[in-house]
mmCIF file of C-alpha atoms in Angstrom:
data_model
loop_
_atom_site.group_PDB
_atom_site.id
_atom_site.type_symbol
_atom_site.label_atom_id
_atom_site.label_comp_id
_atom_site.label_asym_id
_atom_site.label_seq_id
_atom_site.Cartn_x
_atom_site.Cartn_y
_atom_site.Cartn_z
ATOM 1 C CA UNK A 1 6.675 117.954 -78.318
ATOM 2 C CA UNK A 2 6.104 114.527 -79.255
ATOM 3 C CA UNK A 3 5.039 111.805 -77.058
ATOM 4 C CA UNK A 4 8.325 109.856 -77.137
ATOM 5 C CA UNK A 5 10.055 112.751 -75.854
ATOM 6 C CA UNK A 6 8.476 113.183 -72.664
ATOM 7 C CA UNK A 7 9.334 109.850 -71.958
ATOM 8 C CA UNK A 8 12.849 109.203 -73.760
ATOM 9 C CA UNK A 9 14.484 111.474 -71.561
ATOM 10 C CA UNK A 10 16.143 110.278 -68.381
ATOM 11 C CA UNK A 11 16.133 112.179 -65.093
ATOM 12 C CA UNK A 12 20.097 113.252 -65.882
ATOM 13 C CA UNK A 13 19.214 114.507 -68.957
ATOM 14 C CA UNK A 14 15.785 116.686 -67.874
ATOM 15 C CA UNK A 15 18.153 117.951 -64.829
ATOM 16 C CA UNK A 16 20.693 118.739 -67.224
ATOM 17 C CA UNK A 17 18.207 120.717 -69.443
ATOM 18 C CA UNK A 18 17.051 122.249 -66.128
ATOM 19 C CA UNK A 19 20.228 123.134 -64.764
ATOM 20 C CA UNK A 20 20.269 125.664 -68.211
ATOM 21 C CA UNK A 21 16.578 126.694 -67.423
ATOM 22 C CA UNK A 22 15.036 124.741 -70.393
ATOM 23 C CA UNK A 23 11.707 125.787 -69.745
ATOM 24 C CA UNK A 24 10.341 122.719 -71.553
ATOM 25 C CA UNK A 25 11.847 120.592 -69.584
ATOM 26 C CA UNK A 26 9.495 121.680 -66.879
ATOM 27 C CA UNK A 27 6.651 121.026 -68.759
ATOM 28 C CA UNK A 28 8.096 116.792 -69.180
ATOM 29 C CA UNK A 29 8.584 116.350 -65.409
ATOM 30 C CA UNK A 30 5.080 117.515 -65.239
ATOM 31 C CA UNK A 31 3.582 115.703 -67.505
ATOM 32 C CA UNK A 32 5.699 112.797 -66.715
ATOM 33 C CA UNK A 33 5.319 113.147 -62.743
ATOM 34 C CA UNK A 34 2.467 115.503 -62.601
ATOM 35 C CA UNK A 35 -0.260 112.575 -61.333
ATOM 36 C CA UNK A 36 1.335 111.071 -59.344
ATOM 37 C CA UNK A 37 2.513 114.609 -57.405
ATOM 38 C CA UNK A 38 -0.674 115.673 -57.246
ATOM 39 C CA UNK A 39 -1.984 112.524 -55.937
ATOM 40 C CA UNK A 40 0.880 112.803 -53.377
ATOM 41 C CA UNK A 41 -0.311 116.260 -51.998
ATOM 42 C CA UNK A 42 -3.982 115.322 -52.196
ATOM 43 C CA UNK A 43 -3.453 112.409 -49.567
ATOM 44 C CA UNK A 44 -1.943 115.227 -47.265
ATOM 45 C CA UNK A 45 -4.397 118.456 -48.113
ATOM 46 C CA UNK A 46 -7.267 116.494 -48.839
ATOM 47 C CA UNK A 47 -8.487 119.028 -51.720
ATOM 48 C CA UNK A 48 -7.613 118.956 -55.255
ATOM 49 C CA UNK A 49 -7.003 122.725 -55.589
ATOM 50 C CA UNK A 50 -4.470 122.597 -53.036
ATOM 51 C CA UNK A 51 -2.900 119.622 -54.255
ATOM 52 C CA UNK A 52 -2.123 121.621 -57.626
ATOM 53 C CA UNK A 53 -1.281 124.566 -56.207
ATOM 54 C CA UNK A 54 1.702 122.331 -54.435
ATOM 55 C CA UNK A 55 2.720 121.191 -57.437
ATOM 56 C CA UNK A 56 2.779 124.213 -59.507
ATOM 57 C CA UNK A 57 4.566 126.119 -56.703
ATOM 58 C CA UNK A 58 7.176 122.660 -56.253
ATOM 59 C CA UNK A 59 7.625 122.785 -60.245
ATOM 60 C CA UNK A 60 8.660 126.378 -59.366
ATOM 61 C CA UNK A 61 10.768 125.386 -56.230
ATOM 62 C CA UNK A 62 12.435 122.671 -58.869
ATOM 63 C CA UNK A 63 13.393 125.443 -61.197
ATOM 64 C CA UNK A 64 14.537 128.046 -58.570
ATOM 65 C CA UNK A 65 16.866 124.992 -56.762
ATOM 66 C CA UNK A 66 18.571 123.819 -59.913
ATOM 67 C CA UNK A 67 21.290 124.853 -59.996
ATOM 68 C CA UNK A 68 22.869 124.943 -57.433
ATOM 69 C CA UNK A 69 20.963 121.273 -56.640
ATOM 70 C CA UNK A 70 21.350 118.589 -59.228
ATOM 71 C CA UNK A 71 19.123 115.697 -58.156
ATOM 72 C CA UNK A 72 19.987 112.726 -59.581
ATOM 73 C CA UNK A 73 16.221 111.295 -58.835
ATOM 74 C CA UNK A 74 13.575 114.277 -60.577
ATOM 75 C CA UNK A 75 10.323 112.530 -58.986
ATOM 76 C CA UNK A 76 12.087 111.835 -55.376
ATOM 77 C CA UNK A 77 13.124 115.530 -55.229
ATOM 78 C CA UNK A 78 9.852 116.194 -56.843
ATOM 79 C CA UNK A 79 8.046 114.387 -54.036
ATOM 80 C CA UNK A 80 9.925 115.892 -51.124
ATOM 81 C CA UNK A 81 9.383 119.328 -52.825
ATOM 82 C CA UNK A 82 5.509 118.782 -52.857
ATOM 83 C CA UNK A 83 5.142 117.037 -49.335
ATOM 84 C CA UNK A 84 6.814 119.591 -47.637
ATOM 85 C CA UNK A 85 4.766 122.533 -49.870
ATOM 86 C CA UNK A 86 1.671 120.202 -48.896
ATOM 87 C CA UNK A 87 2.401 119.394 -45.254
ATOM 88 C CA UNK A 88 3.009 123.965 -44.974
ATOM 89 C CA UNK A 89 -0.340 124.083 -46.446
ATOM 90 C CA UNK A 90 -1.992 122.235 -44.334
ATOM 91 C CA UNK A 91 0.076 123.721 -41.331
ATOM 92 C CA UNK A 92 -1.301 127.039 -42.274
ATOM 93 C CA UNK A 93 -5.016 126.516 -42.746
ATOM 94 C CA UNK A 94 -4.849 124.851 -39.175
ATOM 95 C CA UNK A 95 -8.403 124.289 -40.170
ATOM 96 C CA UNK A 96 -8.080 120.611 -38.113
ATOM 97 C CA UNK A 97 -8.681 118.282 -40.727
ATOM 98 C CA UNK A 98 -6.002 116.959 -42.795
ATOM 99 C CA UNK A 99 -6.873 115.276 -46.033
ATOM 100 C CA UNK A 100 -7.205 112.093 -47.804
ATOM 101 C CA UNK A 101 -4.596 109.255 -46.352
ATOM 102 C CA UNK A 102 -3.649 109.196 -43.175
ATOM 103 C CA UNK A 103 -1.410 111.756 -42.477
ATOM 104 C CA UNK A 104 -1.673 111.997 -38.678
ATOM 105 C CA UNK A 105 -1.795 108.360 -38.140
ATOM 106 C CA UNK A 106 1.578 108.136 -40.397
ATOM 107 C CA UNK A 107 3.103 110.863 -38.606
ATOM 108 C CA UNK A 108 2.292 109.571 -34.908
ATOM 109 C CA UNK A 109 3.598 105.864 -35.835
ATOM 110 C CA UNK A 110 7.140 107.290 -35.892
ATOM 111 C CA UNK A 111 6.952 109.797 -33.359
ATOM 112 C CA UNK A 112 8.742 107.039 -31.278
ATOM 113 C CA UNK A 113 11.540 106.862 -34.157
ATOM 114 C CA UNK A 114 11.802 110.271 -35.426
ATOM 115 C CA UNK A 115 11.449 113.585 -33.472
ATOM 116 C CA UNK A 116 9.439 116.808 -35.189
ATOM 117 C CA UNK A 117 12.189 118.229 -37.685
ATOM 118 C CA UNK A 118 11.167 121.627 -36.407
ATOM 119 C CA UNK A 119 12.812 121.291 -33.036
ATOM 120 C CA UNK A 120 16.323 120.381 -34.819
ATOM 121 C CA UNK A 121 19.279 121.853 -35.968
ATOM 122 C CA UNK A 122 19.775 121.391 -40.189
ATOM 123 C CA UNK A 123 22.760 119.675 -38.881
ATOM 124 C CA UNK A 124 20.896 117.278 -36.719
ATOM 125 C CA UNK A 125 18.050 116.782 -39.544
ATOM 126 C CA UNK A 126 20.986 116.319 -42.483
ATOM 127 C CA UNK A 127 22.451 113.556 -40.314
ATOM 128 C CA UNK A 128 19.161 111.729 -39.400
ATOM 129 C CA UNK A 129 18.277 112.123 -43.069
ATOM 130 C CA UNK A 130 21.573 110.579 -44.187
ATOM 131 C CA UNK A 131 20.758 107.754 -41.831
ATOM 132 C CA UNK A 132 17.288 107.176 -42.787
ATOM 133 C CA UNK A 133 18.854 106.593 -46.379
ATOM 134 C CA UNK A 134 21.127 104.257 -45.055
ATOM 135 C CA UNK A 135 18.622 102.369 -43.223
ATOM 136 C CA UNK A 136 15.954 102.559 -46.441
ATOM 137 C CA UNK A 137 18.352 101.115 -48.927
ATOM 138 C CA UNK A 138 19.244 97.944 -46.799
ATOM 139 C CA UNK A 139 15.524 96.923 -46.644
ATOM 140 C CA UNK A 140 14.003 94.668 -49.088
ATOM 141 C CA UNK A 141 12.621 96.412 -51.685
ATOM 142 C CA UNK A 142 9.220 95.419 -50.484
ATOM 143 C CA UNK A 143 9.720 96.511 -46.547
ATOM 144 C CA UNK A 144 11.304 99.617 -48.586
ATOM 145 C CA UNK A 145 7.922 100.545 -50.774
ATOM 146 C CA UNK A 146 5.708 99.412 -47.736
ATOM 147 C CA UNK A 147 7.545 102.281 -45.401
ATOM 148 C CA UNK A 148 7.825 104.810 -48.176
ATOM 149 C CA UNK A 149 3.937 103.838 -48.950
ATOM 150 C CA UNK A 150 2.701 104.758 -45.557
ATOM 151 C CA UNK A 151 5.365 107.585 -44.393
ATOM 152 C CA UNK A 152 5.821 109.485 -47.434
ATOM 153 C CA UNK A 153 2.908 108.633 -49.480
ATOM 154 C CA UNK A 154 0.534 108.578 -46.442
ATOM 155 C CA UNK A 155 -1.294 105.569 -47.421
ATOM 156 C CA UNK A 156 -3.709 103.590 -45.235
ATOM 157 C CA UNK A 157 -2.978 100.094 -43.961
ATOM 158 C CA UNK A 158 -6.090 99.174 -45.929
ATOM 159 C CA UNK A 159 -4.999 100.789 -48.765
ATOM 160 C CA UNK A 160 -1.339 99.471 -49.091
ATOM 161 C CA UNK A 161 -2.388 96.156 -48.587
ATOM 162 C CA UNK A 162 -4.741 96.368 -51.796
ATOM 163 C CA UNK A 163 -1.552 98.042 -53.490
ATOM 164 C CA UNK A 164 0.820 95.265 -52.830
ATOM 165 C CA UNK A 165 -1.450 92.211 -52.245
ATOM 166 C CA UNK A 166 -1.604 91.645 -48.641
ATOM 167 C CA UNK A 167 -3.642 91.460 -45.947
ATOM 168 C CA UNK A 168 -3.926 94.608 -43.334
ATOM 169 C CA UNK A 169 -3.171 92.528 -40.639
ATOM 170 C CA UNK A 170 0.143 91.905 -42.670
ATOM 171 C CA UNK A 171 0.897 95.394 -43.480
ATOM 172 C CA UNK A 172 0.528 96.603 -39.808
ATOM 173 C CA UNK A 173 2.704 93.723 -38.352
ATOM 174 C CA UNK A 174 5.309 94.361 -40.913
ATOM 175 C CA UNK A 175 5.208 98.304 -40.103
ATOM 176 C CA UNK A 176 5.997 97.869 -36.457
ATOM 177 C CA UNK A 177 9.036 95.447 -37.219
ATOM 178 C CA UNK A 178 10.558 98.048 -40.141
ATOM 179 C CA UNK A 179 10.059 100.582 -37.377
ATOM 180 C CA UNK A 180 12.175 98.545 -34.496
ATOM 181 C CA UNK A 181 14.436 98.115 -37.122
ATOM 182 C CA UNK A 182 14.725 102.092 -37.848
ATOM 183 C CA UNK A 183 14.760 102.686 -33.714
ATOM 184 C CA UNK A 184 17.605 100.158 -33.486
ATOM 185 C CA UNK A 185 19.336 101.905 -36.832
ATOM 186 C CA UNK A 186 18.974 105.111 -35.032
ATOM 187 C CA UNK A 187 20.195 103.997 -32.056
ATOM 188 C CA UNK A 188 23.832 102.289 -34.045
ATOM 189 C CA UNK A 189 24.115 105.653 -34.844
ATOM 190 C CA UNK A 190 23.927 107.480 -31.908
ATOM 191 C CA UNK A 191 20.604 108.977 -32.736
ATOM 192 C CA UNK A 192 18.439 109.057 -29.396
ATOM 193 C CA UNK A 193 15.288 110.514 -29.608
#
């Protein structure tokens, strides 16, 4: 396969060839996607054997969910498929220390915003989901990468203010407004938690 195929092919048309079980289309979204998913599930495990063995087993979780799923977005499905492979990995080593990032600081920030999943109905999780969505796509897209940044990429202050430029100082006092902003978005919606 040619270079200029792994990367002429948009996400419909790799979900198309994956909703017929083209095997090679696997093998673009992981060499497309395949760093930056493992990078993902490194910040959480903190070990680079784990953070393939996420991937590998979300590539398989990819091509055992489509169809009946069709996502429209092959690295945002991909990314939710390897956090939550990563974040049962780490749940079942227990082994008290979490990785690279900062994966407990991330999650306790919006403890005050979001309850544990695990506690909820699917119902209750589909409609805080659906919210979050709302809420994400009427940030800037700066507040936007910042939140996703630190909550779903489980980056440092320190380390998202040398991504995008800013000082820490910056990137925490932004953090704690986006997060008001979630808690009040929440609240519009009849989410208490």
């Amino acid at each position: 396969m040619s270079n200029n195929q792994w990367i002429a092919e948009s996400d419909e048309e790799l979900c198309e060839r994956l909703y017929y079980h083209e095997e090679a289309a696997l093998e673009i979204v992981s060499h497309r996607y395949g760093f930056l998913l493992r990078g993902l599930a490194f910040r959480i495990t903190g070990s680079e054997a784990d953070a393939e063995e996420c991937v590998n087993d979300a590539l398989l979780d990819l091509w055992n969910a489509v169809p009946p799923d069709r996502p429209t977005h092959i690295l945002a499905y991909m990314s939710m498929l390897v956090r939550r492979r990563a974040v049962d990995r780490v749940r079942y080593k227990t082994a008290g220390r979490r990785g690279g990032g900062d994966y407990d600081g991330s999650l306790d920030e919006l403890a005050d915003c979001l309850a544990d999943p695990c506690g909820e109905s699917s119902l209750d999780t589909m409609i805080i989901r659906d919210c979050l969505n709302r809420f994400l796509s009427r940030l800037s897209e700066e507040d936007r990468t910042l939140f996703l940044l630190r909550y779903f990429q489980f980056l440092s202050n320190v380390e998202i203010g040398d991504t995008l430029g800013i000082r820490e100082s910056a990137v925490v006092m932004r953090l704690v407004r986006i997060r008001k902003k979630l808690r009040r978005a929440l609240e519009d919606e009849g989410i208490h938690i």
